[in-house]
Amino acid sequence: MEPAVKCTDVRFAYEEAEVITGLDMTVEKGEYIAIVGRNGSGKSTIARHMNALLVPTKGSVVVFGMDTKTESNVLPIRSRASMVFQNPDNQIVASVVEEDVAFGPENLGVPTAELRRRVDDALAIVDMAEFALRAPHELSGGQKQRVAIAGVLAMQPDMVIFDEPTSMLDPEGRASVLAAMDTLHERGITVLHITHAMEEALRADRMIVISDGKAVMSGNPETLFAEKGEELIALGLDLPPLMQLSHALKALGIDGSAGISVEEMVEKLCR
Ligand code: ADP
């Protein structure tokens, strides 16, 4: 099967210095991937290569079989791979929620009945149907971010790239956006989630670790945190809080090993 994304020896420089330095990475269709790495490691730059906002200086990025370097591929790639950014305020364009969600497909000339159906579906998926007629500025950060996700869904993408979508949100907003991301994944959409929150990375099927503009590790997040903790810390990452606790307990000779939920950990410790 053709992968969703295939990056081969990708190199990219904004000015002189290369910030992407030989990235090899494949994302299969339907995968939920977390991309992690210390600040400045190149995550956002990589994200922008996934829908042809940036193109490599050398090497290739092929999205759903289309090379991002070929000019005529750019629009077809963007119609299948959409991005959601950190700040929801920068992504909202209309003064009524449902008009905002309709904005993208309307510009593509989607007929009215189909447009209505897409907007209603998209708002339902992110659990925002009851806010359809509200003004975006009345909403919380998490609600606005879910409107932004609905706007992307109304374009019927096959992949959504999230660049730190929860970093400006309160805990409730974060939880609601993460739940919406799970729903996209359940519906078969490929999800790429750039995050600096390790407990968020645990939700993914696979975690890709970026260091100095390259992918240096890839695997199941729970397994990587449990088995490669020291290396991840050396790469400038934290461990998820519960994993930190279990490592600290292990140092004291107590096996609370690598539970990822509080319940699981209590069970292991008290058994
Ligand atoms: P991350 O998302 O992991 O924090 P970025 O992709 O934002 O990393 O940045 C990677 C490197 O590229 C950093 O050194 C950063 O300073 C540099 N960089 C990012 N955006 C630009 C830009 N628009 N112009 C010049 N340098 C940039």
mmCIF file of C-alpha atoms and ligand atoms in Angstrom:
data_model
loop_
_atom_site.group_PDB
_atom_site.id
_atom_site.type_symbol
_atom_site.label_atom_id
_atom_site.label_comp_id
_atom_site.label_asym_id
_atom_site.label_seq_id
_atom_site.Cartn_x
_atom_site.Cartn_y
_atom_site.Cartn_z
ATOM 1 C CA MET A 1 0.000 0.000 0.000
ATOM 2 C CA GLU A 2 1.218 3.488 -0.816
ATOM 3 C CA PRO A 3 2.194 5.298 2.407
ATOM 4 C CA ALA A 4 0.573 8.575 3.495
ATOM 5 C CA VAL A 5 4.002 10.209 3.657
ATOM 6 C CA LYS A 6 7.460 9.143 2.605
ATOM 7 C CA CYS A 7 10.393 11.437 3.382
ATOM 8 C CA THR A 8 13.706 10.400 1.839
ATOM 9 C CA ASP A 9 16.948 12.074 2.920
ATOM 10 C CA VAL A 10 15.166 15.415 3.309
ATOM 11 C CA ARG A 11 17.355 18.452 3.771
ATOM 12 C CA PHE A 12 16.150 21.981 4.280
ATOM 13 C CA ALA A 13 17.750 25.325 5.162
ATOM 14 C CA TYR A 14 15.904 28.596 5.890
ATOM 15 C CA GLU A 15 19.108 30.540 5.356
ATOM 16 C CA GLU A 16 22.604 29.078 5.365
ATOM 17 C CA ALA A 17 22.420 26.434 8.057
ATOM 18 C CA GLU A 18 20.544 23.222 7.383
ATOM 19 C CA VAL A 19 17.802 22.653 9.960
ATOM 20 C CA ILE A 20 16.518 19.412 8.393
ATOM 21 C CA THR A 21 19.604 17.312 7.962
ATOM 22 C CA GLY A 22 18.719 14.015 6.289
ATOM 23 C CA LEU A 23 15.250 13.071 7.455
ATOM 24 C CA ASP A 24 13.990 9.615 6.566
ATOM 25 C CA MET A 25 10.487 8.873 7.740
ATOM 26 C CA THR A 26 7.459 6.952 6.519
ATOM 27 C CA VAL A 27 3.897 7.359 7.759
ATOM 28 C CA GLU A 28 1.390 4.669 6.828
ATOM 29 C CA LYS A 29 -2.217 5.516 6.001
ATOM 30 C CA GLY A 30 -4.411 5.611 9.089
ATOM 31 C CA GLU A 31 -1.513 5.807 11.552
ATOM 32 C CA TYR A 32 -1.609 8.116 14.560
ATOM 33 C CA ILE A 33 1.930 9.424 14.955
ATOM 34 C CA ALA A 34 3.379 11.663 17.641
ATOM 35 C CA ILE A 35 6.394 13.712 16.604
ATOM 36 C CA VAL A 36 8.532 14.796 19.545
ATOM 37 C CA GLY A 37 11.910 16.448 19.969
ATOM 38 C CA ARG A 38 13.515 19.272 21.902
ATOM 39 C CA ASN A 39 12.790 22.912 21.023
ATOM 40 C CA GLY A 40 14.444 23.877 17.768
ATOM 41 C CA SER A 41 14.951 20.258 16.643
ATOM 42 C CA GLY A 42 12.945 20.939 13.456
ATOM 43 C CA LYS A 43 9.458 19.580 14.211
ATOM 44 C CA SER A 44 7.477 22.552 12.881
ATOM 45 C CA THR A 45 9.675 22.744 9.817
ATOM 46 C CA ILE A 46 9.001 19.056 9.168
ATOM 47 C CA ALA A 47 5.253 19.580 9.675
ATOM 48 C CA ARG A 48 5.295 22.297 7.018
ATOM 49 C CA HIS A 49 6.884 19.875 4.570
ATOM 50 C CA MET A 50 3.940 17.485 4.948
ATOM 51 C CA ASN A 51 1.510 19.662 3.015
ATOM 52 C CA ALA A 52 3.966 21.448 0.752
ATOM 53 C CA LEU A 53 4.072 24.727 2.694
ATOM 54 C CA LEU A 54 7.835 24.150 2.482
ATOM 55 C CA VAL A 55 9.709 22.005 -0.023
ATOM 56 C CA PRO A 56 13.038 20.301 0.641
ATOM 57 C CA THR A 57 16.301 21.783 -0.573
ATOM 58 C CA LYS A 58 17.428 18.197 -1.220
ATOM 59 C CA GLY A 59 15.733 14.820 -0.985
ATOM 60 C CA SER A 60 12.013 14.246 -1.400
ATOM 61 C CA VAL A 61 8.716 14.370 0.444
ATOM 62 C CA VAL A 62 6.018 12.283 -1.214
ATOM 63 C CA VAL A 63 2.483 12.702 0.158
ATOM 64 C CA PHE A 64 -0.135 10.170 -0.980
ATOM 65 C CA GLY A 65 2.118 9.345 -3.901
ATOM 66 C CA MET A 66 2.641 12.983 -4.918
ATOM 67 C CA ASP A 67 6.054 14.654 -4.728
ATOM 68 C CA THR A 68 5.734 18.060 -3.007
ATOM 69 C CA LYS A 69 8.346 19.514 -5.368
ATOM 70 C CA THR A 70 6.087 19.178 -8.393
ATOM 71 C CA GLU A 71 4.150 22.437 -8.652
ATOM 72 C CA SER A 72 0.979 20.815 -10.009
ATOM 73 C CA ASN A 73 0.860 18.505 -6.965
ATOM 74 C CA VAL A 74 0.633 21.303 -4.407
ATOM 75 C CA LEU A 75 -3.143 21.865 -4.497
ATOM 76 C CA PRO A 76 -4.035 18.150 -4.636
ATOM 77 C CA ILE A 77 -1.689 17.543 -1.681
ATOM 78 C CA ARG A 78 -3.251 20.383 0.326
ATOM 79 C CA SER A 79 -6.734 19.062 -0.365
ATOM 80 C CA ARG A 80 -5.734 15.742 1.240
ATOM 81 C CA ALA A 81 -3.360 16.930 3.981
ATOM 82 C CA SER A 82 -4.477 19.820 6.206
ATOM 83 C CA MET A 83 -2.790 21.555 9.104
ATOM 84 C CA VAL A 84 -4.033 22.708 12.488
ATOM 85 C CA PHE A 85 -1.767 25.183 14.275
ATOM 86 C CA GLN A 86 -1.101 26.264 17.837
ATOM 87 C CA ASN A 87 -3.189 29.400 18.048
ATOM 88 C CA PRO A 88 -6.891 28.894 17.284
ATOM 89 C CA ASP A 89 -7.446 32.653 16.952
ATOM 90 C CA ASN A 90 -5.221 32.771 13.875
ATOM 91 C CA GLN A 91 -7.246 30.072 12.129
ATOM 92 C CA ILE A 92 -10.747 31.477 12.472
ATOM 93 C CA VAL A 93 -11.897 33.687 9.616
ATOM 94 C CA ALA A 94 -15.669 34.163 9.973
ATOM 95 C CA SER A 95 -17.898 35.722 12.641
ATOM 96 C CA VAL A 96 -20.263 32.739 12.969
ATOM 97 C CA VAL A 97 -19.002 29.228 13.753
ATOM 98 C CA GLU A 98 -20.805 27.429 10.916
ATOM 99 C CA GLU A 99 -19.687 30.020 8.365
ATOM 100 C CA ASP A 100 -16.135 29.541 9.523
ATOM 101 C CA VAL A 101 -16.372 25.777 9.044
ATOM 102 C CA ALA A 102 -17.941 26.278 5.609
ATOM 103 C CA PHE A 103 -15.240 28.691 4.454
ATOM 104 C CA GLY A 104 -12.826 26.178 2.912
ATOM 105 C CA PRO A 105 -15.263 23.978 0.962
ATOM 106 C CA GLU A 106 -17.323 27.009 -0.081
ATOM 107 C CA ASN A 107 -14.220 28.448 -1.732
ATOM 108 C CA LEU A 108 -13.821 25.192 -3.616
ATOM 109 C CA GLY A 109 -17.342 25.595 -4.966
ATOM 110 C CA VAL A 110 -18.948 22.726 -3.033
ATOM 111 C CA PRO A 111 -22.724 22.885 -3.739
ATOM 112 C CA THR A 112 -24.997 24.196 -0.957
ATOM 113 C CA ALA A 113 -26.669 20.924 0.094
ATOM 114 C CA GLU A 114 -23.338 19.115 0.233
ATOM 115 C CA LEU A 115 -21.811 22.078 2.074
ATOM 116 C CA ARG A 116 -24.570 21.932 4.726
ATOM 117 C CA ARG A 117 -23.982 18.213 5.213
ATOM 118 C CA ARG A 118 -20.209 18.631 5.504
ATOM 119 C CA VAL A 119 -20.475 21.477 8.025
ATOM 120 C CA ASP A 120 -22.998 19.582 10.178
ATOM 121 C CA ASP A 121 -20.901 16.406 10.084
ATOM 122 C CA ALA A 122 -17.671 18.233 10.891
ATOM 123 C CA LEU A 123 -19.206 20.079 13.852
ATOM 124 C CA ALA A 124 -20.720 16.830 15.146
ATOM 125 C CA ILE A 125 -17.362 15.007 14.954
ATOM 126 C CA VAL A 126 -15.680 17.614 17.161
ATOM 127 C CA ASP A 127 -18.722 17.800 19.453
ATOM 128 C CA MET A 128 -19.482 21.429 18.605
ATOM 129 C CA ALA A 129 -22.879 21.072 16.851
ATOM 130 C CA GLU A 130 -24.692 23.083 19.490
ATOM 131 C CA PHE A 131 -22.354 26.032 18.895
ATOM 132 C CA ALA A 132 -23.004 26.302 15.142
ATOM 133 C CA LEU A 133 -24.619 29.722 15.339
ATOM 134 C CA ARG A 134 -22.361 31.213 17.988
ATOM 135 C CA ALA A 135 -19.657 33.812 17.442
ATOM 136 C CA PRO A 136 -16.166 32.287 17.665
ATOM 137 C CA HIS A 137 -14.954 35.056 20.016
ATOM 138 C CA GLU A 138 -17.468 33.868 22.642
ATOM 139 C CA LEU A 139 -15.885 30.418 22.738
ATOM 140 C CA SER A 140 -13.131 29.030 24.960
ATOM 141 C CA GLY A 141 -9.717 28.229 23.476
ATOM 142 C CA GLY A 142 -10.502 24.511 23.302
ATOM 143 C CA GLN A 143 -13.835 25.168 21.595
ATOM 144 C CA LYS A 144 -12.169 27.489 19.068
ATOM 145 C CA GLN A 145 -9.525 24.883 18.345
ATOM 146 C CA ARG A 146 -12.295 22.323 17.735
ATOM 147 C CA VAL A 147 -13.951 24.775 15.310
ATOM 148 C CA ALA A 148 -10.604 25.026 13.513
ATOM 149 C CA ILE A 149 -10.488 21.204 13.348
ATOM 150 C CA ALA A 150 -14.073 21.143 12.007
ATOM 151 C CA GLY A 151 -13.007 23.620 9.311
ATOM 152 C CA VAL A 152 -10.269 21.238 8.278
ATOM 153 C CA LEU A 153 -12.634 18.235 8.374
ATOM 154 C CA ALA A 154 -15.109 20.000 6.108
ATOM 155 C CA MET A 155 -12.414 19.757 3.440
ATOM 156 C CA GLN A 156 -12.536 15.946 3.854
ATOM 157 C CA PRO A 157 -8.799 15.435 4.286
ATOM 158 C CA ASP A 158 -7.078 12.040 4.483
ATOM 159 C CA MET A 159 -4.421 13.370 6.856
ATOM 160 C CA VAL A 160 -4.343 16.122 9.465
ATOM 161 C CA ILE A 161 -1.073 17.526 10.779
ATOM 162 C CA PHE A 162 -1.410 19.093 14.223
ATOM 163 C CA ASP A 163 1.388 21.453 15.238
ATOM 164 C CA GLU A 164 1.174 21.742 19.044
ATOM 165 C CA PRO A 165 -2.608 22.221 18.966
ATOM 166 C CA THR A 166 -3.051 22.093 22.753
ATOM 167 C CA SER A 167 -0.183 24.242 23.946
ATOM 168 C CA MET A 168 -2.307 27.378 24.409
ATOM 169 C CA LEU A 169 -5.245 25.581 26.040
ATOM 170 C CA ASP A 170 -6.366 24.921 29.596
ATOM 171 C CA PRO A 171 -6.659 21.280 30.771
ATOM 172 C CA GLU A 172 -10.322 20.988 29.777
ATOM 173 C CA GLY A 173 -9.627 22.461 26.330
ATOM 174 C CA ARG A 174 -6.678 20.109 25.897
ATOM 175 C CA ALA A 175 -8.752 17.070 26.775
ATOM 176 C CA SER A 176 -11.478 18.072 24.308
ATOM 177 C CA VAL A 177 -9.015 18.611 21.466
ATOM 178 C CA LEU A 178 -7.223 15.318 22.191
ATOM 179 C CA ALA A 179 -10.607 13.555 22.168
ATOM 180 C CA ALA A 180 -11.385 15.114 18.776
ATOM 181 C CA MET A 181 -8.026 13.860 17.484
ATOM 182 C CA ASP A 182 -8.870 10.340 18.683
ATOM 183 C CA THR A 183 -12.159 10.539 16.785
ATOM 184 C CA LEU A 184 -10.350 11.516 13.573
ATOM 185 C CA HIS A 185 -8.046 8.536 14.033
ATOM 186 C CA GLU A 186 -11.012 6.199 14.627
ATOM 187 C CA ARG A 187 -12.488 7.447 11.370
ATOM 188 C CA GLY A 188 -9.391 6.362 9.489
ATOM 189 C CA ILE A 189 -7.786 9.786 9.053
ATOM 190 C CA THR A 190 -3.991 9.762 9.328
ATOM 191 C CA VAL A 191 -3.009 11.905 12.323
ATOM 192 C CA LEU A 192 0.399 13.530 12.788
ATOM 193 C CA HIS A 193 0.696 15.203 16.162
ATOM 194 C CA ILE A 194 3.640 17.420 16.996
ATOM 195 C CA THR A 195 3.746 17.812 20.735
ATOM 196 C CA HIS A 196 6.057 18.648 23.590
ATOM 197 C CA ALA A 197 3.743 16.988 26.130
ATOM 198 C CA MET A 198 4.914 13.434 26.617
ATOM 199 C CA GLU A 199 1.643 12.239 28.136
ATOM 200 C CA GLU A 200 0.006 13.364 24.870
ATOM 201 C CA ALA A 201 2.574 11.424 22.835
ATOM 202 C CA LEU A 202 1.511 8.276 24.709
ATOM 203 C CA ARG A 203 -1.853 8.408 22.934
ATOM 204 C CA ALA A 204 -0.271 7.780 19.529
ATOM 205 C CA ASP A 205 0.306 4.387 17.870
ATOM 206 C CA ARG A 206 3.888 5.362 17.151
ATOM 207 C CA MET A 207 6.250 8.068 18.278
ATOM 208 C CA ILE A 208 8.978 9.494 16.057
ATOM 209 C CA VAL A 209 11.770 11.323 17.872
ATOM 210 C CA ILE A 210 13.450 14.202 16.052
ATOM 211 C CA SER A 211 16.906 15.438 16.950
ATOM 212 C CA ASP A 212 18.887 18.030 14.961
ATOM 213 C CA GLY A 213 16.590 17.728 11.961
ATOM 214 C CA LYS A 214 16.569 13.925 11.675
ATOM 215 C CA ALA A 215 14.399 11.087 12.893
ATOM 216 C CA VAL A 216 16.514 9.261 15.466
ATOM 217 C CA MET A 217 14.013 6.875 17.043
ATOM 218 C CA SER A 218 10.643 5.420 16.193
ATOM 219 C CA GLY A 219 8.406 3.001 18.032
ATOM 220 C CA ASN A 220 5.483 2.445 20.311
ATOM 221 C CA PRO A 221 5.571 5.384 22.750
ATOM 222 C CA GLU A 222 4.976 3.327 25.895
ATOM 223 C CA THR A 223 7.759 0.914 24.933
ATOM 224 C CA LEU A 224 10.183 3.722 24.046
ATOM 225 C CA PHE A 225 9.555 5.557 27.329
ATOM 226 C CA ALA A 226 9.961 2.323 29.292
ATOM 227 C CA GLU A 227 13.039 1.011 27.470
ATOM 228 C CA LYS A 228 14.837 4.090 26.143
ATOM 229 C CA GLY A 229 14.146 6.540 28.988
ATOM 230 C CA GLU A 230 17.792 7.533 29.458
ATOM 231 C CA GLU A 231 18.322 8.147 25.731
ATOM 232 C CA LEU A 232 15.144 10.207 25.479
ATOM 233 C CA ILE A 233 16.258 12.348 28.422
ATOM 234 C CA ALA A 234 19.656 12.805 26.718
ATOM 235 C CA LEU A 235 17.769 14.027 23.618
ATOM 236 C CA GLY A 236 16.179 16.764 25.730
ATOM 237 C CA LEU A 237 12.817 15.099 26.343
ATOM 238 C CA ASP A 238 10.940 14.501 29.568
ATOM 239 C CA LEU A 239 9.307 11.250 30.445
ATOM 240 C CA PRO A 240 5.540 11.292 31.040
ATOM 241 C CA PRO A 241 4.874 12.070 34.738
ATOM 242 C CA LEU A 242 3.825 8.521 35.650
ATOM 243 C CA MET A 243 6.907 7.110 33.938
ATOM 244 C CA GLN A 244 9.093 9.549 35.920
ATOM 245 C CA LEU A 245 7.461 8.222 39.064
ATOM 246 C CA SER A 246 8.039 4.611 38.101
ATOM 247 C CA HIS A 247 11.700 5.304 37.224
ATOM 248 C CA ALA A 248 12.174 7.054 40.595
ATOM 249 C CA LEU A 249 10.536 4.106 42.375
ATOM 250 C CA LYS A 250 12.734 1.677 40.473
ATOM 251 C CA ALA A 251 15.808 3.556 41.683
ATOM 252 C CA LEU A 252 14.563 2.790 45.209
ATOM 253 C CA GLY A 253 14.150 -0.874 44.316
ATOM 254 C CA ILE A 254 10.363 -0.705 44.063
ATOM 255 C CA ASP A 255 8.832 -2.117 40.905
ATOM 256 C CA GLY A 256 6.000 0.183 39.924
ATOM 257 C CA SER A 257 7.011 -0.503 36.389
ATOM 258 C CA ALA A 258 5.857 1.731 33.613
ATOM 259 C CA GLY A 259 2.140 1.980 34.251
ATOM 260 C CA ILE A 260 0.595 4.506 31.933
ATOM 261 C CA SER A 261 -2.556 5.036 33.940
ATOM 262 C CA VAL A 262 -2.832 5.827 37.641
ATOM 263 C CA GLU A 263 -5.086 2.771 38.082
ATOM 264 C CA GLU A 264 -2.616 0.445 36.382
ATOM 265 C CA MET A 265 0.226 1.733 38.498
ATOM 266 C CA VAL A 266 -1.677 1.460 41.786
ATOM 267 C CA GLU A 267 -2.633 -2.078 40.802
ATOM 268 C CA LYS A 268 1.023 -2.990 40.184
ATOM 269 C CA LEU A 269 2.269 -1.357 43.384
ATOM 270 C CA CYS A 270 -0.399 -2.771 45.670
ATOM 271 C CA ARG A 271 -0.699 -6.243 44.256
HETATM 272 P P1 ADP B 1 10.762 22.950 16.583
HETATM 273 O O1 ADP B 1 9.398 22.961 16.006
HETATM 274 O O2 ADP B 1 11.280 21.578 16.871
HETATM 275 O O3 ADP B 1 10.920 23.864 17.795
HETATM 276 P P2 ADP B 1 11.523 24.497 14.246
HETATM 277 O O4 ADP B 1 11.215 23.703 13.048
HETATM 278 O O5 ADP B 1 10.552 25.574 14.651
HETATM 279 O O6 ADP B 1 11.779 23.504 15.480
HETATM 280 O O7 ADP B 1 12.943 25.174 14.086
HETATM 281 C C1 ADP B 1 14.107 24.476 13.653
HETATM 282 C C2 ADP B 1 15.252 25.492 13.464
HETATM 283 O O8 ADP B 1 14.919 26.347 12.379
HETATM 284 C C3 ADP B 1 15.484 26.379 14.672
HETATM 285 O O9 ADP B 1 16.858 26.592 14.790
HETATM 286 C C4 ADP B 1 14.777 27.658 14.308
HETATM 287 O O10 ADP B 1 15.396 28.771 14.913
HETATM 288 C C5 ADP B 1 14.943 27.706 12.795
HETATM 289 N N1 ADP B 1 13.803 28.403 12.132
HETATM 290 C C6 ADP B 1 12.487 28.081 12.285
HETATM 291 N N2 ADP B 1 11.715 28.883 11.510
HETATM 292 C C7 ADP B 1 12.560 29.724 10.865
HETATM 293 C C8 ADP B 1 12.384 30.795 9.924
HETATM 294 N N3 ADP B 1 11.152 31.128 9.483
HETATM 295 N N4 ADP B 1 13.486 31.428 9.471
HETATM 296 C C9 ADP B 1 14.731 31.081 9.901
HETATM 297 N N5 ADP B 1 14.976 30.081 10.785
HETATM 298 C C10 ADP B 1 13.905 29.415 11.278
#
